[in-house]
Every structure is written in structure tokens, then in C-alpha cells.
Short mmCIF file of N, CA and C in Angstrom, two decimals:
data_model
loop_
_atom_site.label_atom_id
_atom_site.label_comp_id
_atom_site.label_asym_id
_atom_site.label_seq_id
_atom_site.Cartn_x
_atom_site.Cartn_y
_atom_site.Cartn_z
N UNK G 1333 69.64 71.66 -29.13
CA UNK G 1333 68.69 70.97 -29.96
C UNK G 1333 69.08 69.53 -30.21
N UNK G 1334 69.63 69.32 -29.90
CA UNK G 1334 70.74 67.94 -30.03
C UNK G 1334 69.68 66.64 -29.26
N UNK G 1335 69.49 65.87 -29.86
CA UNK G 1335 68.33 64.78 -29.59
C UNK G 1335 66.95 65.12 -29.19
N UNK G 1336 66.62 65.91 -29.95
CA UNK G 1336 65.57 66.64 -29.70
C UNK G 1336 64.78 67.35 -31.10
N UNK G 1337 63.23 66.92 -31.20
CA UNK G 1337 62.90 66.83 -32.96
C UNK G 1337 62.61 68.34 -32.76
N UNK G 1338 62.42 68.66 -33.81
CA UNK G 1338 62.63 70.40 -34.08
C UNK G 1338 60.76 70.62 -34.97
N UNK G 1339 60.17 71.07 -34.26
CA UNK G 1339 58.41 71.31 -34.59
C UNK G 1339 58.72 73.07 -35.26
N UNK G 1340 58.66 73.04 -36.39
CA UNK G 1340 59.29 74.10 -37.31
C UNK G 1340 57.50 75.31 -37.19
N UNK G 1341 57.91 76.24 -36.40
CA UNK G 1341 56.43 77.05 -36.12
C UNK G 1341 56.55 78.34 -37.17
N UNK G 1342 57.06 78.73 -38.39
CA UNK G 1342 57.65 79.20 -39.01
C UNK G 1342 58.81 79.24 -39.97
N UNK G 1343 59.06 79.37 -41.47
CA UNK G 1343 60.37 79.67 -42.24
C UNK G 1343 60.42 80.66 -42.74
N UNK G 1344 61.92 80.90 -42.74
CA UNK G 1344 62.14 81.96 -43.63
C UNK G 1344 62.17 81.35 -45.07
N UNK G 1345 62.12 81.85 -45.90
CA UNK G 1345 62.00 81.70 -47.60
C UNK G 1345 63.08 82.00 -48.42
N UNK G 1346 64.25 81.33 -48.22
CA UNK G 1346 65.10 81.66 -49.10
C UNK G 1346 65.41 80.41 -50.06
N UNK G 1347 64.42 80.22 -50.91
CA UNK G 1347 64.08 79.15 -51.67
C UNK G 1347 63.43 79.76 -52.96
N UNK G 1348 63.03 79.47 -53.73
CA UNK G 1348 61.97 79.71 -54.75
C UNK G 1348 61.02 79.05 -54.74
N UNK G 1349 60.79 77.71 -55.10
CA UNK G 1349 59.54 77.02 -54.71
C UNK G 1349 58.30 77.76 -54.12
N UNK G 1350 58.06 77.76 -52.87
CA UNK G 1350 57.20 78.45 -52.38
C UNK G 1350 56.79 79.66 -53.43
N UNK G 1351 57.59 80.57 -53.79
CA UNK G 1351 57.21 81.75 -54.64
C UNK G 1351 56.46 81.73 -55.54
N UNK G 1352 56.31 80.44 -56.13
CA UNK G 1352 55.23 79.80 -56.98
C UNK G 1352 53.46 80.01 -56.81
N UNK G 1353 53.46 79.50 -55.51
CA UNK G 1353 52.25 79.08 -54.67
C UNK G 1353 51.49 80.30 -54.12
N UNK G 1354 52.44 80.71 -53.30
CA UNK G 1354 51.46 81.90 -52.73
C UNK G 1354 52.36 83.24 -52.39
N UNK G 1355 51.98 84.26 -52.23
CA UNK G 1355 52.10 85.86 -52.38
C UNK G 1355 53.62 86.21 -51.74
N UNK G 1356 54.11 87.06 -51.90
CA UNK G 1356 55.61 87.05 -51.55
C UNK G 1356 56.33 88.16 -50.35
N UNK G 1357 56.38 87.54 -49.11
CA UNK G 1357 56.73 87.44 -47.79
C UNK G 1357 58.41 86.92 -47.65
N UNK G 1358 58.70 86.91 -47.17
CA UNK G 1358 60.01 86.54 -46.30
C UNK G 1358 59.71 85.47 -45.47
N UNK G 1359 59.06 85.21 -45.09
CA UNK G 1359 59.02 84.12 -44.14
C UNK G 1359 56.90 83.93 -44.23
N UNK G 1360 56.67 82.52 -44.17
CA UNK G 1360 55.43 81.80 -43.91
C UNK G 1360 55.32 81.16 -42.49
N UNK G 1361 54.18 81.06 -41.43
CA UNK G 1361 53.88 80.55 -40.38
C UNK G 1361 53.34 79.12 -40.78
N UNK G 1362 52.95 78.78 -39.79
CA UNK G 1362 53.13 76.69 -39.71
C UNK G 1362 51.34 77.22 -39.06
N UNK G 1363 50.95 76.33 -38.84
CA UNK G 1363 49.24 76.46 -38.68
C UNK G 1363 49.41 76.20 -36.91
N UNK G 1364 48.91 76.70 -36.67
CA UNK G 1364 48.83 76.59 -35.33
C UNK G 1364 47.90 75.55 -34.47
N UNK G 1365 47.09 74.84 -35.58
CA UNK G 1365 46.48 73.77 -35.15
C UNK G 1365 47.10 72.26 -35.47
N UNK G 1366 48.29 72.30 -36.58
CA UNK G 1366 49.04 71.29 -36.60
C UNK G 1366 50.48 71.28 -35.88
N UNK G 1367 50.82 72.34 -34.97
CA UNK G 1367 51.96 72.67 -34.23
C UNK G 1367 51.58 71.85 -33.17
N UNK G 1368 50.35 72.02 -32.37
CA UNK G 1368 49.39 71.64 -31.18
C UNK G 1368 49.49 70.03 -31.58
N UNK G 1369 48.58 69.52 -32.88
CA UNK G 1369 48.66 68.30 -32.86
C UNK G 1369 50.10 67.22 -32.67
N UNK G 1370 50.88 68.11 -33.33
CA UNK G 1370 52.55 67.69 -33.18
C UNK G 1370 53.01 67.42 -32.10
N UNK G 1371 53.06 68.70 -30.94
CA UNK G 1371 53.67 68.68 -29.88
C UNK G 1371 52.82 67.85 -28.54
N UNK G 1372 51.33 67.54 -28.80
CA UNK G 1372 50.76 66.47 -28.35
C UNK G 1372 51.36 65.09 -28.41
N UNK G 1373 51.30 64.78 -29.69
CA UNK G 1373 51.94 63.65 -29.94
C UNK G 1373 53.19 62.94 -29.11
N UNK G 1374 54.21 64.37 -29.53
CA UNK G 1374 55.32 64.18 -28.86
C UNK G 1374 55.52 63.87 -27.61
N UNK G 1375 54.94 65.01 -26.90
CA UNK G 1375 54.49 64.60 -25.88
C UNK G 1375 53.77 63.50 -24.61
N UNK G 1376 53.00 63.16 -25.54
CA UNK G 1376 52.02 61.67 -25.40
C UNK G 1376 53.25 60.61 -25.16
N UNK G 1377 54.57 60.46 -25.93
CA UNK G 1377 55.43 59.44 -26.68
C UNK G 1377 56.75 60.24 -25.75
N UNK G 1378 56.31 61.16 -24.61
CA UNK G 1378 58.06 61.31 -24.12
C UNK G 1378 58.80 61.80 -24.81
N UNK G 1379 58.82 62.32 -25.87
CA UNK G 1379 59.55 62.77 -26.84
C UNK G 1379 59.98 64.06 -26.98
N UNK G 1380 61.42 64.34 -26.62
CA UNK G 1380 62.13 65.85 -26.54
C UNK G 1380 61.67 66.85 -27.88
N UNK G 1381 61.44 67.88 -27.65
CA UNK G 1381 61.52 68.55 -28.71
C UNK G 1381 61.45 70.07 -27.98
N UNK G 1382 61.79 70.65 -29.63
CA UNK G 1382 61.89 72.18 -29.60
C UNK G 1382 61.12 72.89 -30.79
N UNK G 1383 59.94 74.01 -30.21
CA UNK G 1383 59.26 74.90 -31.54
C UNK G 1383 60.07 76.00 -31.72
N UNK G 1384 60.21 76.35 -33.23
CA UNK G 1384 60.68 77.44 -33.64
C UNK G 1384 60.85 77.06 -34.96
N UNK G 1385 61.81 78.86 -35.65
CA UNK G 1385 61.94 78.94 -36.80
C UNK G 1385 62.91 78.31 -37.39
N UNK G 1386 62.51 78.24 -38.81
CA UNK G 1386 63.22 77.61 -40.02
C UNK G 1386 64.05 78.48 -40.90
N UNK G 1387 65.41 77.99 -41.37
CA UNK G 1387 65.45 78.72 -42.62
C UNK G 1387 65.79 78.00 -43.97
N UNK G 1388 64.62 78.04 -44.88
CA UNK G 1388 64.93 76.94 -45.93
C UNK G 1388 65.32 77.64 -46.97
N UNK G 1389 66.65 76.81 -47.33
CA UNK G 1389 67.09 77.42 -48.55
C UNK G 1389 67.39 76.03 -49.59
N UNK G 1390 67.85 76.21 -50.88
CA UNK G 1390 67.81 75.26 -51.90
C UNK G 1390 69.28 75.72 -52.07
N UNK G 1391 69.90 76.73 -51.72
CA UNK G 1391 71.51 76.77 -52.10
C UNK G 1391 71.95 75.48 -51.96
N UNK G 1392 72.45 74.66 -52.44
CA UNK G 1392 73.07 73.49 -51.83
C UNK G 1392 74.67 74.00 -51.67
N UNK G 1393 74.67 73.68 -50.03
CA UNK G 1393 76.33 74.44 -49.97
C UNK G 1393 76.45 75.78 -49.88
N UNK G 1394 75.33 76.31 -50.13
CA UNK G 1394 75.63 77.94 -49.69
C UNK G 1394 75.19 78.37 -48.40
N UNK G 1395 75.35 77.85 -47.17
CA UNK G 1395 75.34 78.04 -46.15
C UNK G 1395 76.74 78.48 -45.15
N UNK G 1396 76.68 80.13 -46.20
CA UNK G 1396 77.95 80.36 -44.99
C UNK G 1396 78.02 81.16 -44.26
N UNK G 1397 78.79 80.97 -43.36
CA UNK G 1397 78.74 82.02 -42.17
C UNK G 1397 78.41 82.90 -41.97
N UNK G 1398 78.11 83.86 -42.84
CA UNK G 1398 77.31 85.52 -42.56
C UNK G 1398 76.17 84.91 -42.88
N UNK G 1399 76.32 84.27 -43.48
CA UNK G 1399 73.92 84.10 -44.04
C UNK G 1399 73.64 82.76 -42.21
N UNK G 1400 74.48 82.03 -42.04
CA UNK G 1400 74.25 81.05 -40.57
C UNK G 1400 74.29 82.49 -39.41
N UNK G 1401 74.80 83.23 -39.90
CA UNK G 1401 74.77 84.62 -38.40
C UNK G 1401 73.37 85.01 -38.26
N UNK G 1402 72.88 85.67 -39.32
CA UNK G 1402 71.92 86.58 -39.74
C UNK G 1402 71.13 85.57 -39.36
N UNK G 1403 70.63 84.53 -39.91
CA UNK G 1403 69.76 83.63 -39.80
C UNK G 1403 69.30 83.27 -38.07
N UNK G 1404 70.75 82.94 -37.77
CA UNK G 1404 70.18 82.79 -35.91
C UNK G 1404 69.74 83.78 -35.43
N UNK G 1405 70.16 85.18 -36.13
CA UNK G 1405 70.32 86.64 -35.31
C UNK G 1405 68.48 86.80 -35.37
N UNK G 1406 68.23 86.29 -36.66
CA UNK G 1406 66.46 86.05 -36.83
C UNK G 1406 65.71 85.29 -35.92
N UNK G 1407 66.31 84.56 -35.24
CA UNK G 1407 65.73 83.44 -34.39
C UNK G 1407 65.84 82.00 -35.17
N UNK G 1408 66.17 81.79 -36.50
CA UNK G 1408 66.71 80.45 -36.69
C UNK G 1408 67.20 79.38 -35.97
N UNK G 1409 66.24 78.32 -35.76
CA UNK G 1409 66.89 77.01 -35.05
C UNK G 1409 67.47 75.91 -35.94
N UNK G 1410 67.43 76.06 -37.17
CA UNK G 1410 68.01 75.21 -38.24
C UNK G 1410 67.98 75.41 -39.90
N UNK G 1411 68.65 74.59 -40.25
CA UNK G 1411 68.54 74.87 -41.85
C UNK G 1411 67.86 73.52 -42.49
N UNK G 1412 67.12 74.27 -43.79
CA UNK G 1412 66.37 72.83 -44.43
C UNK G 1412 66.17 72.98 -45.85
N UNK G 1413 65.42 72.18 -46.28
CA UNK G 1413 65.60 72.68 -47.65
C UNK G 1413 64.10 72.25 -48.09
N UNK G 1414 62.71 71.88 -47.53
CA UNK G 1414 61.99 71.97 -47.95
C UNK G 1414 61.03 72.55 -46.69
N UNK G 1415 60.77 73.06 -46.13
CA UNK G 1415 59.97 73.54 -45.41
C UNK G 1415 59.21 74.36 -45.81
N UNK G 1416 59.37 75.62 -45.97
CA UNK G 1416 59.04 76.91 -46.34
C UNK G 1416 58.05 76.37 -47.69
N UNK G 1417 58.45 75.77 -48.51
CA UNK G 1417 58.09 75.31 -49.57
C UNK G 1417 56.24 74.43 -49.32
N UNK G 1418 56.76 73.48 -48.55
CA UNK G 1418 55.83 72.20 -48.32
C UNK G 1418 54.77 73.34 -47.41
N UNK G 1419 55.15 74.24 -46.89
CA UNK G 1419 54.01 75.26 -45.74
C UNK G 1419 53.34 76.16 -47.31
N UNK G 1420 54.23 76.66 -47.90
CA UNK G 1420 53.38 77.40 -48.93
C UNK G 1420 52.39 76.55 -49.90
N UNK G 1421 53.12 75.49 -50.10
CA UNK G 1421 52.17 74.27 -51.35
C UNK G 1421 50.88 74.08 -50.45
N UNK G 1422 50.83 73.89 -49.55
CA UNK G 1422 49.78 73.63 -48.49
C UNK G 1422 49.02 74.59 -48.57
N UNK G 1423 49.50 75.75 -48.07
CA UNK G 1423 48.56 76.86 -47.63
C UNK G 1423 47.61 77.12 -49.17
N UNK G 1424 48.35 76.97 -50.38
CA UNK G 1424 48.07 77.09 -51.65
C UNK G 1424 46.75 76.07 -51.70
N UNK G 1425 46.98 75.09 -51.24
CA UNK G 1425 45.99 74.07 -51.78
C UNK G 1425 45.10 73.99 -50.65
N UNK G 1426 44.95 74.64 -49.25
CA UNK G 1426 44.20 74.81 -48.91
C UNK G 1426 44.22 73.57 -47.51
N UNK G 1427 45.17 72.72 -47.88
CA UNK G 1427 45.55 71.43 -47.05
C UNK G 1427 46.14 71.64 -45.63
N UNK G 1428 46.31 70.92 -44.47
CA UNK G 1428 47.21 70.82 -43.52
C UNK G 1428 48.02 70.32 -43.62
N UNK G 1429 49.15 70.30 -42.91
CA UNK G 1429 50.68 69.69 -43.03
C UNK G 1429 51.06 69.82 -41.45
N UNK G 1430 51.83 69.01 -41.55
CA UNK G 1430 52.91 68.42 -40.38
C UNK G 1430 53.81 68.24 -40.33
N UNK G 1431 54.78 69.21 -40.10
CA UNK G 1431 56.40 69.06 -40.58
C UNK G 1431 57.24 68.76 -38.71
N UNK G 1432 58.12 68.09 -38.95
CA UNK G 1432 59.27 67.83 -37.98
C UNK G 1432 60.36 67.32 -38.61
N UNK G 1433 61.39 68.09 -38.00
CA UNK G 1433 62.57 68.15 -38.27
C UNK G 1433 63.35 67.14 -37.27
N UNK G 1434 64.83 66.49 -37.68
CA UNK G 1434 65.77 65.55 -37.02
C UNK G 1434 66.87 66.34 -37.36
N UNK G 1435 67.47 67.67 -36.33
CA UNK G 1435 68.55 68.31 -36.85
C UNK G 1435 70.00 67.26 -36.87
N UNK G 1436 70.77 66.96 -37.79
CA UNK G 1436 72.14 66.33 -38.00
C UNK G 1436 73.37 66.65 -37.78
N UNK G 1437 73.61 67.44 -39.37
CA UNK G 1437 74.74 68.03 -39.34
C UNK G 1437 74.74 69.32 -38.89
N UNK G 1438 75.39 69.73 -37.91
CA UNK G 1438 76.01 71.58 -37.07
C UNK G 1438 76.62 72.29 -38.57
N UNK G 1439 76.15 73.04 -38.42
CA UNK G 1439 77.29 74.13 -39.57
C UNK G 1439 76.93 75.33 -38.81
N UNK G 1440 77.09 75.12 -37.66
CA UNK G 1440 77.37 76.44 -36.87
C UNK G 1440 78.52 76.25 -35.58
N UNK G 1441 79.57 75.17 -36.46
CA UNK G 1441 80.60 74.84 -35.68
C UNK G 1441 82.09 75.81 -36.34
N UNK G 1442 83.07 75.83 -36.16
CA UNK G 1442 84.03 76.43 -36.67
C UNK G 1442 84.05 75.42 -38.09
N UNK G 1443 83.70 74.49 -37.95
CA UNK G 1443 84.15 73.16 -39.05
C UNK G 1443 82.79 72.63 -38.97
N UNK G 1444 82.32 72.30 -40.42
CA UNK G 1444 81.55 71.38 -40.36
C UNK G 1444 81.03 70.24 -40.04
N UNK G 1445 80.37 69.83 -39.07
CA UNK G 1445 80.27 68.62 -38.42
C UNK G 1445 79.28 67.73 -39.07
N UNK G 1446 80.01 67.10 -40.30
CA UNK G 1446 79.01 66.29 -40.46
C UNK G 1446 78.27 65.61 -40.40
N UNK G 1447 76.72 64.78 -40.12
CA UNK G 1447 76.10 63.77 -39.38
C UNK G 1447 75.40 63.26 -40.32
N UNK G 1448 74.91 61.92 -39.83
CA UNK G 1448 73.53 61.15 -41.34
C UNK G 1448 72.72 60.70 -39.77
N UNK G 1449 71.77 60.87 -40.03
CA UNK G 1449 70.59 59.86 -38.91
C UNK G 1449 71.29 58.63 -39.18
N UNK G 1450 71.54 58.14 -39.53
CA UNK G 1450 72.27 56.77 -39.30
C UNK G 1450 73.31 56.32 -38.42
N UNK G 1451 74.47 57.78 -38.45
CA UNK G 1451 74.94 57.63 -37.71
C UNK G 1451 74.38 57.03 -35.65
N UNK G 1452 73.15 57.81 -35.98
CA UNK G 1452 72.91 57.42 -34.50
C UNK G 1452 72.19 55.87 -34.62
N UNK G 1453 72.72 55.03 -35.58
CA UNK G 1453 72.30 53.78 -35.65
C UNK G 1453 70.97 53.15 -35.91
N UNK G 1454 70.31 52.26 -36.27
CA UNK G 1454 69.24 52.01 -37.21
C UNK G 1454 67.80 52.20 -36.36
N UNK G 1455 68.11 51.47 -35.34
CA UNK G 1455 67.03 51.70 -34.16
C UNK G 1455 66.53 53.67 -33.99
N UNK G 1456 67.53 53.95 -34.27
CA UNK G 1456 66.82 56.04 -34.25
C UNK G 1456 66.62 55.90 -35.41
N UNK G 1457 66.97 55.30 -36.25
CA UNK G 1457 66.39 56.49 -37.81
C UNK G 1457 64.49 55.56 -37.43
N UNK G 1458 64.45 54.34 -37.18
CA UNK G 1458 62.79 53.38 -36.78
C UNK G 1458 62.24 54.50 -35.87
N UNK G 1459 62.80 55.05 -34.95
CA UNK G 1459 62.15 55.47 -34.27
C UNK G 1459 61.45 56.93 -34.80
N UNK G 1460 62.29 57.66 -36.08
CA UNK G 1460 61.60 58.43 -36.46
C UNK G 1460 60.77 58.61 -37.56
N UNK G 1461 60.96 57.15 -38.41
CA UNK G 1461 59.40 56.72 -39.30
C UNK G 1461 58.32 56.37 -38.23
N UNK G 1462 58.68 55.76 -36.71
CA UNK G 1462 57.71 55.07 -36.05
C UNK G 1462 56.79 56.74 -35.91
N UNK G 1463 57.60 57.39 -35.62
CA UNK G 1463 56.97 58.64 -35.01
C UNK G 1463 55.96 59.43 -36.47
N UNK G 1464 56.62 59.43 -37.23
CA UNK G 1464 56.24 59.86 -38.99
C UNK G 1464 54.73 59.46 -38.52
N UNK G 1465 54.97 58.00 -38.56
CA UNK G 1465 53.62 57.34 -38.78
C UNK G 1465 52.46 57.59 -37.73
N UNK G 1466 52.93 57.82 -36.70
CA UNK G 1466 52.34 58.05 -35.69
C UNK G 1466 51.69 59.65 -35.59
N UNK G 1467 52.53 60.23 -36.25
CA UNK G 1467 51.88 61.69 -36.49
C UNK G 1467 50.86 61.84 -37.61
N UNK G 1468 50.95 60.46 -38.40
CA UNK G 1468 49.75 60.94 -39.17
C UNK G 1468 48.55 60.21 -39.21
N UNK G 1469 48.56 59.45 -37.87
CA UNK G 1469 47.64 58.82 -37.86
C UNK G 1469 46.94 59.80 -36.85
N UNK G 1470 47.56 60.79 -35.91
CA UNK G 1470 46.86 61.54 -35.30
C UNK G 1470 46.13 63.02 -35.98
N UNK G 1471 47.03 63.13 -36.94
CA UNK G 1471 46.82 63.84 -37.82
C UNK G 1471 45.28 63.68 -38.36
N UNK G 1472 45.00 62.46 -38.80
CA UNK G 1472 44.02 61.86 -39.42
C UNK G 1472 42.69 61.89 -38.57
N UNK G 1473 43.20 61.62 -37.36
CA UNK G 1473 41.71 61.42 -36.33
C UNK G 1473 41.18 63.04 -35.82
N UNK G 1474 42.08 64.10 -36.09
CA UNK G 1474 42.05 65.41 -35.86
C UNK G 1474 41.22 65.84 -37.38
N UNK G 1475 41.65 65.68 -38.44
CA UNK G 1475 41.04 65.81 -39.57
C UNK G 1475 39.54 65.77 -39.80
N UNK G 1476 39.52 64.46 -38.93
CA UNK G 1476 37.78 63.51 -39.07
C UNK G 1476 36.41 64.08 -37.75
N UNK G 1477 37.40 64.98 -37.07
CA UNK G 1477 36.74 65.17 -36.23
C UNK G 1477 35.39 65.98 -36.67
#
């Protein structure tokens, strides 16, 4: 997954947030008409990516090794902390959403490998507001249709 944006087609729910919004599942799906608009985009723009699942949790720091096992053993391609959430507030209000992920830091290394988008220098973190923006302007013309 490593330089490559992560189009989140599903989370698991190990958050609360979401629990708020709508009915109580283990995991929420991503709309399948804003997955399409996403991976267009990307596409359109050359842009690597990978669809799959999420697992969002709010532990801060409680990401350890038996819950990072289980999680991949689910099909987990990353960890986040608002996904699951921002898919339920949505589905609640009836709205579309567009989520993509910039995976960083590994914590599925023996050692934590820490990363900041910065690290990959200022020109990548532009390139992924350029893209932000660019997804919601397609977003928008899909909306109006």
C-alpha cells in the first residue's frame, strides 16, 4: 500500500461515534457510487491506489498486536480514526461522502514506524489537497447530474 491512496470500501466500528447515528453493526459499507466516483478520478490523474477495508478506532494508542492481527485476519488494509464515523454521520443524514486515505505510519512492523505526510516532503502533502479538491469538484458535477 505504500504510495498508494487507500479508497476505504468499508469499516469496521470500533469507535463510538458512529453508534450515535445509525443502528448497531460491526462494520458500515462506503456507497458504491462514491467508491466509482473516487477511483475514476484517480484514475483520470494516474494515481495508484487500493479499495478495501477500514478499521476505525478512537483508542489512541491502543493498537496492539492481537487487535492489528485480527483486524488484517478481517481483511483490514489500515487503521483510522474517523471513517466508520464520517460513513455513519452520512448515511444518518442521508448525504454522500468521499473518503481517501494517505496510509503513514506501519504498526504492523515489529517496531513502530513512524511517518507524517510531510515526511515525504511538501510537494506530496499539495499533491493530496490538489487531489482533495479535485475529488470534490467531481463529486459535485456527479451530484448535479
Amino acid at each position: 500500500m505504500e504510495n498508494k491512496i487507500i479508497i476505504p470500501t468499508s469499516a469496521i466500528r470500533d469507535e463510538g461515534t458512529s453508534y450515535h447515528y445509525i443502528e448497531k453493526e460491526d462494520e458500515i459499507a462506503a456507497e458504491i457510487s462514491s467508491i466509482n466516483i473516487a477511483t475514476q478520478c484517480l484514475e483520470k490523474h494516474d494515481i495508484p491506489y487500493i479499495l478495501g477495508k477500514i478499521w476505525t478506532t478512537d483508542g489512541i494508542y491502543r493498537e496492539t498486536s492481537n487487535l492489528i492481527k485480527r483486524r488484517k485476519e478481517q481483511g483490514c488494509l489500515a487503521v483510522d480514526m474517523e471513517c466508520s464515523a464520517s460513513l455513519a454521520i452520512a448515511k444518518f443524514r442521508n448525504i454522500p461522502i468521499i473518503q481517501f486515505l494517505f496510509g503513514a505510519d506501519n504498526l504492523d512492523a515489529v517496531l513502530w514506524e513512524k511517518r507524517d505526510l510531510t515526511d515525504y516532503g511538501f510537494q506530496s502533502a499539495n499533491k493530496y489537497i490538489l487531489l482533495a479538491l479535485e475529488l470534490a469538484v467531481e463529486f459535485g458535477k456527479e451530484e448535479h447530474k
